[in-house]
Coordinates of C-alpha atoms in Angstrom, one line a residue:
Chain Z
M227 CA -61.4 97.0 -24.6
E228 CA -60.0 96.0 -21.2
K229 CA -60.8 99.4 -19.8
Y230 CA -64.5 98.6 -19.9
Y231 CA -63.9 95.5 -18.0
E232 CA -62.0 96.9 -15.1
K233 CA -64.0 96.6 -11.9
E234 CA -67.0 98.9 -12.1
L235 CA -67.2 101.7 -9.5
L236 CA -70.4 100.4 -8.0
E237 CA -68.9 96.9 -7.6
E238 CA -65.8 98.4 -5.9
L239 CA -68.0 100.4 -3.6
H240 CA -70.0 97.4 -2.7
D241 CA -66.8 95.4 -1.9
I242 CA -65.5 98.2 0.3
Q243 CA -68.8 98.4 2.2
E244 CA -69.0 94.6 2.6
T245 CA -65.5 94.6 4.1
Y246 CA -65.7 97.7 6.4
G247 CA -69.5 98.3 6.8
F248 CA -69.3 101.8 5.3
I249 CA -67.2 103.8 2.8
S250 CA -64.7 106.0 4.6
E251 CA -63.1 109.3 3.6
E252 CA -59.8 107.5 3.1
D253 CA -61.5 105.1 0.7
I254 CA -63.0 108.0 -1.2
L255 CA -59.6 109.7 -1.5
R256 CA -58.0 106.5 -2.7
I257 CA -60.6 105.8 -5.3
S258 CA -60.5 109.5 -6.4
Q259 CA -56.8 109.3 -7.1
K260 CA -56.9 105.8 -8.6
R261 CA -59.8 106.5 -11.0
D262 CA -59.1 110.2 -11.5
I263 CA -62.6 111.2 -10.4
P264 CA -63.1 114.4 -8.3
K265 CA -64.0 113.6 -4.6
A266 CA -67.1 115.7 -4.8
Q267 CA -68.3 113.5 -7.7
L268 CA -67.7 110.4 -5.7
Y269 CA -69.7 111.8 -2.8
G270 CA -72.5 112.6 -5.3
V271 CA -72.5 109.0 -6.5
I272 CA -72.3 107.4 -3.1
S273 CA -75.0 109.5 -1.6
F274 CA -77.3 108.9 -4.6
Y275 CA -77.6 105.2 -3.8
S276 CA -79.5 104.3 -0.7
M277 CA -77.5 101.1 0.0
F278 CA -74.2 102.9 0.4
H279 CA -73.2 104.4 3.8
L280 CA -70.7 107.1 4.5
E281 CA -70.9 106.5 8.3
P282 CA -70.6 103.3 10.2
T283 CA -73.8 101.4 10.6
G284 CA -75.0 98.8 13.1
K285 CA -73.8 95.2 13.0
Y286 CA -77.1 94.3 11.5
I287 CA -78.9 96.4 8.9
V288 CA -82.6 95.8 9.2
R289 CA -84.5 96.8 6.0
V290 CA -88.3 96.7 6.2
C291 CA -90.4 97.2 3.1
D292 CA -93.3 99.6 3.2
S293 CA -94.3 99.7 -0.4
V294 CA -97.9 99.1 -1.6
S295 CA -98.1 95.3 -1.5
C296 CA -96.4 95.1 1.9
R297 CA -98.6 97.9 3.1
L298 CA -101.6 95.8 2.2
N299 CA -100.1 93.2 4.5
E300 CA -99.8 95.6 7.5
S301 CA -96.2 96.7 7.1
T302 CA -97.0 99.9 8.9
T303 CA -97.7 98.0 12.1
L304 CA -94.4 96.2 11.7
V305 CA -92.4 99.4 11.0
K306 CA -93.9 101.0 14.1
A307 CA -93.2 98.0 16.3
L308 CA -89.6 97.7 15.2
K309 CA -89.1 101.4 15.8
D310 CA -90.5 101.0 19.3
Y311 CA -88.5 97.9 20.0
L312 CA -85.2 99.2 18.8
K313 CA -85.9 102.7 20.1
V314 CA -84.8 104.3 16.9
E315 CA -86.3 106.2 14.0
E316 CA -85.7 105.5 10.3
N317 CA -82.1 105.4 9.3
E318 CA -80.9 105.5 12.9
T319 CA -78.6 103.0 14.7
T320 CA -79.2 101.7 18.1
K321 CA -77.0 102.9 21.0
D322 CA -75.2 99.6 21.3
K323 CA -74.4 99.8 17.5
K324 CA -76.1 96.5 16.9
F325 CA -79.0 97.5 14.6
T326 CA -79.6 100.1 11.9
L327 CA -83.2 100.4 10.9
E328 CA -84.1 101.3 7.3
V329 CA -87.6 101.6 5.8
V330 CA -87.1 100.7 2.2
E331 CA -89.0 100.6 -1.1
C332 CA -90.0 97.3 -2.6
L333 CA -87.8 94.2 -1.8
G334 CA -89.5 92.2 -4.5
H335 CA -91.2 89.7 -2.2
C336 CA -94.6 91.3 -2.7
D337 CA -96.4 88.0 -2.5
E338 CA -94.9 87.2 0.9
G339 CA -95.3 90.4 2.8
P340 CA -94.7 91.9 5.1
V341 CA -91.0 91.5 4.5
M342 CA -87.7 92.5 6.1
M343 CA -84.1 91.8 5.3
V344 CA -81.5 91.5 8.0
N345 CA -78.1 92.0 6.3
D346 CA -78.4 89.4 3.5
T347 CA -81.2 87.3 4.9
Y348 CA -84.9 87.7 3.9
Y349 CA -87.7 87.1 6.3
T350 CA -91.2 86.9 4.8
H351 CA -94.8 86.6 6.1
L352 CA -93.8 88.4 9.2
T353 CA -95.8 89.2 12.3
V354 CA -94.6 91.6 14.9
T355 CA -93.8 88.8 17.3
K356 CA -91.9 86.8 14.7
A357 CA -89.9 89.9 13.7
I358 CA -88.9 90.7 17.2
Q359 CA -88.0 87.1 17.9
I360 CA -85.7 87.1 14.9
L361 CA -83.9 90.3 16.1
D362 CA -83.7 88.9 19.6
S363 CA -82.0 85.8 18.4
L364 CA -79.2 87.7 16.8
E365 CA -75.9 88.0 18.7
Chain P
M101 CA -95.7 79.3 -11.4
E102 CA -97.8 77.5 -14.0
R103 CA -95.6 77.0 -17.0
I104 CA -96.9 77.4 -20.4
F105 CA -94.1 78.6 -22.6
L106 CA -91.2 78.1 -20.2
K107 CA -92.3 74.6 -19.4
K108 CA -89.3 72.9 -21.0
D109 CA -86.9 74.4 -18.7
L110 CA -85.3 72.2 -16.1
G111 CA -84.3 74.8 -13.6
K112 CA -81.1 75.5 -11.8
N113 CA -79.1 72.3 -12.7
L114 CA -76.6 73.0 -15.4
E115 CA -76.1 69.3 -16.1
E116 CA -79.8 69.0 -17.1
Y117 CA -79.9 72.2 -19.1
D118 CA -79.5 71.8 -22.8
F119 CA -78.9 75.3 -24.1
L120 CA -80.9 74.3 -27.2
G121 CA -81.8 78.0 -27.9
L122 CA -78.2 79.0 -28.1
K123 CA -77.1 75.9 -30.0
N124 CA -79.8 76.6 -32.6
A125 CA -78.8 80.3 -32.8
L126 CA -75.2 79.5 -33.4
K127 CA -76.2 77.3 -36.4
M128 CA -77.9 80.3 -38.0
Q129 CA -76.7 83.7 -39.3
P130 CA -77.3 86.6 -36.9
Q131 CA -79.9 88.1 -39.3
Q132 CA -81.8 84.8 -39.2
V133 CA -81.9 84.8 -35.4
I134 CA -83.2 88.4 -35.6
N135 CA -85.8 87.4 -38.1
K136 CA -87.0 84.5 -35.9
I137 CA -87.3 86.9 -32.9
K138 CA -89.1 89.4 -35.1
E139 CA -91.5 86.7 -36.4
S140 CA -92.2 85.7 -32.8
G141 CA -93.6 89.2 -32.1
L142 CA -91.8 89.4 -28.8
R143 CA -92.0 92.8 -27.1
G144 CA -90.0 94.1 -24.3
R145 CA -91.3 92.8 -21.0
G146 CA -89.9 95.5 -18.7
G147 CA -92.8 97.8 -19.3
A148 CA -92.3 99.7 -22.5
G149 CA -93.2 96.9 -24.8
F150 CA -90.9 97.8 -27.7
P151 CA -90.4 95.0 -30.3
T152 CA -87.3 93.1 -29.3
G153 CA -86.3 92.0 -32.8
I154 CA -86.2 95.6 -34.1
K155 CA -84.0 96.6 -31.2
W156 CA -81.6 93.8 -32.0
E157 CA -81.6 94.5 -35.7
T158 CA -80.8 98.2 -35.1
V159 CA -77.7 97.3 -33.1
F160 CA -76.8 94.5 -35.5
S161 CA -76.9 96.9 -38.5
I162 CA -74.5 99.5 -36.9
E163 CA -70.9 98.8 -37.7
N164 CA -68.8 99.2 -34.6
D165 CA -66.1 97.0 -33.1
T166 CA -67.6 97.4 -29.6
K167 CA -71.3 96.8 -28.8
F168 CA -72.9 95.9 -25.6
I169 CA -75.8 93.9 -24.3
I170 CA -77.3 94.9 -21.0
C171 CA -79.7 92.7 -19.1
N172 CA -81.8 95.0 -17.1
A173 CA -82.4 93.2 -13.8
D174 CA -83.1 96.2 -11.7
E175 CA -86.6 95.2 -11.0
G176 CA -87.8 97.8 -8.4
E177 CA -91.4 98.4 -9.4
P178 CA -93.5 97.8 -6.3
G179 CA -95.7 94.8 -7.0
T180 CA -93.3 93.2 -9.5
F181 CA -91.2 90.2 -8.7
K182 CA -91.2 88.0 -11.8
D183 CA -87.6 88.9 -12.8
R184 CA -86.4 87.8 -9.3
F185 CA -88.3 84.6 -9.8
L186 CA -86.7 84.0 -13.2
M187 CA -83.2 84.7 -11.9
E188 CA -83.5 82.5 -8.9
N189 CA -85.3 79.6 -10.6
L190 CA -84.2 79.7 -14.2
P191 CA -80.8 81.5 -14.2
F192 CA -79.5 79.6 -17.2
K193 CA -82.5 80.6 -19.3
V194 CA -81.8 84.2 -18.6
L195 CA -78.1 84.0 -19.3
E196 CA -78.7 82.0 -22.5
G197 CA -81.0 84.8 -23.7
I198 CA -78.2 87.3 -23.0
I199 CA -75.6 85.3 -25.0
I200 CA -78.1 84.8 -27.9
S201 CA -78.7 88.5 -28.1
G202 CA -75.0 89.1 -28.1
Y203 CA -74.6 86.7 -31.0
A204 CA -77.5 88.2 -32.9
T205 CA -76.3 91.8 -32.6
G206 CA -72.6 91.2 -33.0
S207 CA -71.8 92.2 -29.4
K208 CA -68.9 90.6 -27.5
Y209 CA -69.6 92.1 -24.1
G210 CA -72.6 91.8 -21.9
Y211 CA -73.7 93.1 -18.5
I212 CA -76.4 91.9 -16.2
Y213 CA -77.3 94.7 -13.8
I214 CA -79.1 93.3 -10.8
R215 CA -80.5 95.5 -8.1
G216 CA -78.5 95.3 -4.9
E217 CA -81.4 94.2 -2.7
Y218 CA -81.7 90.9 -4.7
V219 CA -79.0 89.2 -2.8
E220 CA -80.3 85.7 -3.5
A221 CA -80.6 86.3 -7.2
I222 CA -77.1 87.9 -7.3
K223 CA -75.6 84.8 -5.6
I224 CA -77.3 82.4 -8.0
V225 CA -76.6 84.3 -11.2
K226 CA -72.9 84.9 -10.2
K227 CA -72.5 81.2 -9.7
A228 CA -74.3 80.4 -12.9
I229 CA -71.9 82.8 -14.8
E230 CA -68.9 81.0 -13.3
K231 CA -70.3 77.7 -14.4
L232 CA -70.9 78.9 -17.9
Y233 CA -67.3 80.0 -18.2
E234 CA -66.2 76.5 -17.0
K235 CA -68.4 74.8 -19.5
N236 CA -67.2 77.0 -22.5
I237 CA -70.7 78.6 -22.9
L238 CA -69.1 82.0 -22.1
G239 CA -65.8 83.3 -23.2
E240 CA -64.0 82.3 -26.4
N241 CA -65.2 79.8 -29.0
I242 CA -68.5 79.3 -27.3
L243 CA -69.7 75.7 -27.8
N244 CA -66.8 75.3 -30.3
S245 CA -68.1 78.0 -32.6
D246 CA -66.0 81.1 -33.4
F247 CA -68.3 83.3 -31.3
L248 CA -66.8 85.1 -28.3
F249 CA -68.8 86.6 -25.5
D250 CA -68.0 87.9 -22.1
L251 CA -70.5 88.6 -19.4
K252 CA -70.2 90.5 -16.1
L253 CA -72.6 91.1 -13.2
V254 CA -72.9 94.5 -11.7
R255 CA -74.9 95.2 -8.6
G256 CA -77.2 98.2 -8.3
A257 CA -77.2 99.9 -4.9
G258 CA -80.7 101.0 -4.1
A259 CA -82.2 103.4 -6.7
Y260 CA -85.5 102.7 -8.4
V261 CA -84.8 105.0 -11.3
C262 CA -81.9 102.8 -12.4
G263 CA -84.6 100.6 -14.0
D264 CA -84.7 103.2 -16.7
E265 CA -82.3 102.1 -19.4
T266 CA -80.4 105.4 -19.6
S267 CA -80.1 105.7 -15.8
L268 CA -78.9 102.1 -15.7
I269 CA -76.2 102.9 -18.3
N270 CA -75.0 105.9 -16.2
S271 CA -75.0 103.7 -13.2
I272 CA -72.8 101.0 -14.8
E273 CA -70.4 103.8 -15.9
G274 CA -70.0 104.8 -12.3
D275 CA -72.2 107.8 -12.2
R276 CA -75.4 108.7 -10.3
G277 CA -78.3 106.9 -11.9
K278 CA -79.7 109.9 -13.6
S279 CA -81.5 109.6 -16.9
R280 CA -80.1 110.8 -20.2
I281 CA -81.7 112.9 -22.8
K282 CA -83.0 110.9 -25.8
P283 CA -82.0 111.0 -28.6
P284 CA -79.5 109.5 -29.0
L285 CA -81.1 106.2 -28.1
P286 CA -78.9 103.6 -26.4
V287 CA -79.1 101.4 -29.5
F288 CA -77.0 104.1 -31.2
E289 CA -75.0 105.6 -28.3
G290 CA -75.4 103.6 -25.1
L291 CA -72.9 102.3 -22.6
Y292 CA -69.5 104.2 -23.0
G293 CA -71.0 105.7 -26.2
K294 CA -71.3 102.4 -27.9
P295 CA -74.4 100.8 -29.5
T296 CA -76.2 99.0 -26.7
V297 CA -79.2 96.7 -26.4
V298 CA -80.9 97.0 -23.0
N299 CA -83.4 94.2 -22.5
N300 CA -85.4 93.1 -19.5
V301 CA -84.8 89.7 -17.8
E302 CA -88.1 88.2 -18.9
T303 CA -87.6 89.4 -22.5
L304 CA -84.2 87.6 -22.7
A305 CA -85.6 84.4 -21.1
A306 CA -88.4 84.4 -23.6
A307 CA -86.0 85.0 -26.5
A308 CA -83.9 81.9 -25.4
E309 CA -87.1 79.9 -25.2
I310 CA -88.2 81.0 -28.7
M311 CA -84.9 80.0 -30.2
S312 CA -85.1 76.5 -28.7
Y313 CA -88.0 75.6 -31.0
D314 CA -87.6 74.8 -34.6
N315 CA -91.0 76.2 -35.4
N316 CA -92.3 79.3 -33.8
P317 CA -95.0 78.3 -31.3
Y318 CA -94.7 81.7 -29.5
S319 CA -96.2 83.5 -32.4
Q320 CA -99.1 81.1 -32.4
M321 CA -100.1 82.3 -28.9
G322 CA -101.8 85.5 -27.9
T323 CA -103.1 88.2 -30.3
E324 CA -101.6 90.0 -33.2
K325 CA -100.2 92.8 -31.1
S326 CA -99.6 90.8 -28.0
R327 CA -97.9 87.5 -28.9
G328 CA -96.9 84.8 -26.6
T329 CA -97.1 84.7 -22.9
K330 CA -96.4 87.1 -20.0
L331 CA -95.3 86.5 -16.5
V332 CA -97.7 88.2 -14.2
S333 CA -96.7 88.7 -10.5
I334 CA -99.8 89.2 -8.4
S335 CA -99.9 90.5 -4.9
G336 CA -102.1 92.4 -2.5
D337 CA -105.6 91.4 -1.5
V338 CA -105.7 88.0 -3.2
N339 CA -105.8 84.5 -1.9
K340 CA -103.0 83.0 -4.0
P341 CA -100.4 85.7 -4.7
G342 CA -97.4 84.7 -6.8
V343 CA -95.9 84.5 -10.2
Y344 CA -98.0 83.1 -13.1
E345 CA -97.4 82.7 -16.8
V346 CA -100.5 83.7 -18.7
E347 CA -101.2 83.5 -22.4
F348 CA -102.0 86.9 -23.8
G349 CA -105.7 87.4 -24.8
K350 CA -106.9 84.2 -23.3
L351 CA -108.0 85.5 -19.9
T352 CA -109.4 88.9 -18.8
V353 CA -107.9 90.8 -15.9
K354 CA -110.8 89.6 -13.8
D355 CA -110.1 86.0 -14.7
I356 CA -106.5 86.5 -13.6
V357 CA -107.6 87.8 -10.3
Q358 CA -110.4 85.3 -9.7
E359 CA -109.2 82.1 -11.3
V360 CA -105.4 82.4 -11.4
A361 CA -104.8 84.3 -8.1
G362 CA -107.7 82.6 -6.2
G363 CA -110.0 85.6 -5.9
V364 CA -110.0 88.7 -3.7
K365 CA -109.5 88.7 0.0
G366 CA -112.2 90.9 1.5
E367 CA -115.7 91.9 0.3
K368 CA -115.0 92.7 -3.3
I369 CA -112.4 94.3 -5.5
G370 CA -111.8 98.0 -5.0
F371 CA -109.4 98.4 -7.8
V372 CA -106.6 96.6 -9.6
I373 CA -103.3 98.1 -10.5
P374 CA -102.5 96.0 -13.6
G375 CA -98.8 96.5 -14.2
G376 CA -97.0 98.0 -11.2
I377 CA -97.5 101.4 -9.5
S378 CA -96.7 103.3 -12.7
T379 CA -99.9 102.1 -14.4
E380 CA -103.4 103.4 -14.1
A381 CA -105.9 101.7 -11.7
L382 CA -108.8 99.7 -13.1
T383 CA -112.1 99.7 -11.2
E384 CA -114.1 96.5 -10.8
D385 CA -116.3 97.4 -13.7
E386 CA -113.3 97.7 -16.0
L387 CA -111.8 94.3 -15.3
N388 CA -113.6 92.3 -18.0
V389 CA -110.9 93.3 -20.4
P390 CA -108.7 90.7 -22.2
Y391 CA -105.2 90.8 -20.8
T392 CA -103.3 92.2 -23.8
Y393 CA -101.2 95.3 -24.5
E394 CA -103.8 96.8 -26.8
N395 CA -106.8 96.1 -24.7
L396 CA -105.3 97.6 -21.5
Q397 CA -104.2 100.6 -23.5
K398 CA -107.7 101.1 -24.7
M399 CA -108.8 101.2 -21.1
G400 CA -106.2 104.0 -20.5
S401 CA -103.9 101.7 -18.6
N402 CA -101.0 99.4 -19.4
I403 CA -99.5 95.9 -19.1
G404 CA -96.4 97.7 -17.6
S405 CA -94.1 95.3 -15.9
G406 CA -96.8 92.7 -15.2
G407 CA -96.9 93.5 -11.5
M408 CA -100.6 93.2 -10.7
I409 CA -101.7 94.6 -7.3
V410 CA -105.2 93.9 -6.1
V411 CA -106.8 96.2 -3.6
S412 CA -110.0 95.3 -1.9
S413 CA -113.0 97.7 -1.6
Q414 CA -112.5 97.8 2.2
R415 CA -109.2 99.5 1.9
N416 CA -108.6 103.3 2.3
H417 CA -107.8 104.2 -1.3
L418 CA -106.2 107.4 -0.1
E419 CA -103.6 105.5 2.0
I420 CA -102.5 103.7 -1.2
V421 CA -102.3 107.1 -3.1
K422 CA -100.2 108.6 -0.3
N423 CA -97.9 105.6 -0.2
V424 CA -97.4 105.7 -4.0
S425 CA -96.8 109.4 -3.9
D426 CA -94.2 109.1 -1.1
F427 CA -92.5 106.5 -3.3
F428 CA -92.2 108.7 -6.3
R429 CA -91.2 111.8 -4.3
D430 CA -88.3 109.8 -2.8
E431 CA -87.2 108.0 -5.9
T432 CA -87.1 110.7 -8.6
C433 CA -83.4 111.1 -9.7
G434 CA -84.0 114.8 -9.6
T435 CA -82.4 115.6 -12.9
C436 CA -85.5 116.9 -14.6
F437 CA -87.0 119.8 -12.8
P438 CA -90.7 119.0 -13.6
C439 CA -90.3 115.4 -12.3
R440 CA -88.5 116.5 -9.1
E441 CA -90.7 119.4 -8.2
G442 CA -93.9 117.9 -9.6
N443 CA -93.7 114.8 -7.5
K444 CA -92.7 116.8 -4.4
N445 CA -95.6 119.2 -4.8
I446 CA -98.1 116.5 -5.6
N447 CA -97.0 114.7 -2.5
K448 CA -97.8 117.8 -0.4
I449 CA -101.3 118.0 -1.9
V450 CA -101.8 114.3 -1.5
S451 CA -100.7 114.5 2.2
D452 CA -103.4 117.2 2.8
I453 CA -106.0 115.1 1.0
Y454 CA -105.1 112.0 3.0
K455 CA -105.4 114.0 6.3
R456 CA -108.7 115.5 5.3
G457 CA -110.1 112.3 3.9
Y458 CA -111.2 113.6 0.5
P459 CA -109.9 115.8 -2.3
T460 CA -111.5 119.0 -3.6
S461 CA -112.2 119.5 -7.3
H462 CA -109.6 122.2 -7.3
E463 CA -106.9 119.9 -6.0
I464 CA -107.8 117.2 -8.6
E465 CA -107.5 119.9 -11.3
I466 CA -104.0 121.0 -10.0
I467 CA -102.9 117.4 -9.8
S468 CA -104.1 116.8 -13.4
D469 CA -102.2 119.9 -14.6
I470 CA -99.0 118.9 -12.8
Q471 CA -99.3 115.3 -14.2
Y472 CA -99.5 116.7 -17.7
A473 CA -96.4 118.9 -17.2
V474 CA -94.4 116.1 -15.6
S475 CA -95.3 113.4 -18.0
S476 CA -94.7 115.6 -21.1
A477 CA -91.4 117.2 -19.9
A478 CA -89.7 114.2 -18.3
R479 CA -86.7 112.5 -20.0
C480 CA -87.5 109.0 -19.0
G481 CA -90.3 106.6 -18.2
F482 CA -90.2 107.5 -14.5
G483 CA -91.5 111.0 -15.0
E484 CA -93.8 109.9 -17.8
S485 CA -95.6 107.5 -15.6
S486 CA -95.1 108.5 -12.0
L487 CA -98.4 110.2 -11.6
N488 CA -100.6 107.9 -13.7
L489 CA -101.9 105.8 -10.8
I490 CA -102.5 108.7 -8.4
L491 CA -104.4 110.7 -11.0
S492 CA -106.4 107.7 -12.1
I493 CA -107.6 106.9 -8.6
F494 CA -108.7 110.5 -8.0
E495 CA -110.5 110.6 -11.4
K496 CA -112.2 107.3 -11.0
F497 CA -113.2 107.4 -7.4
Y498 CA -113.4 111.0 -6.2
T499 CA -114.6 113.3 -8.9
K500 CA -118.3 112.9 -8.2
K501 CA -118.0 113.1 -4.4
V502 CA -115.9 116.2 -4.0
E503 CA -117.0 119.6 -2.9
V504 CA -117.2 122.4 -5.6

């Protein structure tokens, strides 16, 4: 039975990403050998999930929700303002490697939109000014 | 949240939580627990509405040394946030439900699969699991009985389709979250090929609550086919968005919008999406329908996940359609050709319609044909329901106005 209870692949990938910020080629090679999974399959798995990164990201990952309920709370304006402020498009990292901007599907705070997550922190009921203030305050 | 059925719960504090549901269950035979759940009339609260007791009984009746319980906490349906509410505010209730389902089905191993974006819920549930191990409510000889049950948390990583039970199973196994062909159903061959119950967070919390009563008050609430209560998460153009527990059949959809959620923001209601963006829209004229599985089905829609989104009449309906179509184009797992290509092609048509400002009758016809193909050929609920809302909005709002 123990084999079912070794660390699940997704959990291992999360742990690597939490430590290093992304999942490197070396990590993939190591997991491939340890778990006896072809590298191509691992790439397939990692790239399937939007939260995993194969390249380094910014110090802060900014996830802005643009699904229906947030859209009804003017998330489009927020997304545009953040793109302008950070001078990046979706899934891009700022030149100083500080921020990566992601426009994501529902974050499950539909009653408090518009919503963004910066790394592990949620910010709700946002205005453009408030959102920019939050990003400004991060070192 | 207004509490009706879940009112006894005392929240996050383990010292104040009595685990009465689990204690009662452990005094009974597994079949008696299953009978009690069957009598309660509880149906799956994730969207499909399958009778919970029957699912448990099927797994219980299969002889296998290894069986699994999976709590599906991959709540990604836009407009739905009640499972997050439950995990953050009533984590012990949810975990208690998982342990009870393990006991009732003869499973020793459980998983709770929480979507990666729910960092707060993950933290709280992880801590709650640790505490339960400390208190001998997980592990060996639970509450001094001979019942053994282990529970692990697995984080999802950003894929809406993993809310489908077979995709979720593949995801726990370390694969892409692609759906599996059914049959075999997960109750026969699920996680690692073993009999597996997959239940939604709310279903398991309700099961724990049902077991905590000596009698069966749950079955006294609601209607024959929709027993008990439902957590409805309301968002969009309403004055009091949030999570509310409503008794089935007592209120109409309109009552829920007007009385529970404080009424519409804006001139009047344009339409209501009753159960997340996989369910058909209801126009203002269609809202005087009692909130039950059977009544919403009669209206051609569904309770779904209970994620109600209210859209005011002043909104551009086509913007909503475009947003929903973008979502389904991006989130299909791509395994089934009709779902992958259908959602992509509909998105192109919808983009044209959005730019132009209205659909042609020919476009609606094509969308209807593609919807038929996708919903009938898809393996999982994603494809079956991905075009419901889009088509319903075109049919209800645009068929009379379009050019021929």
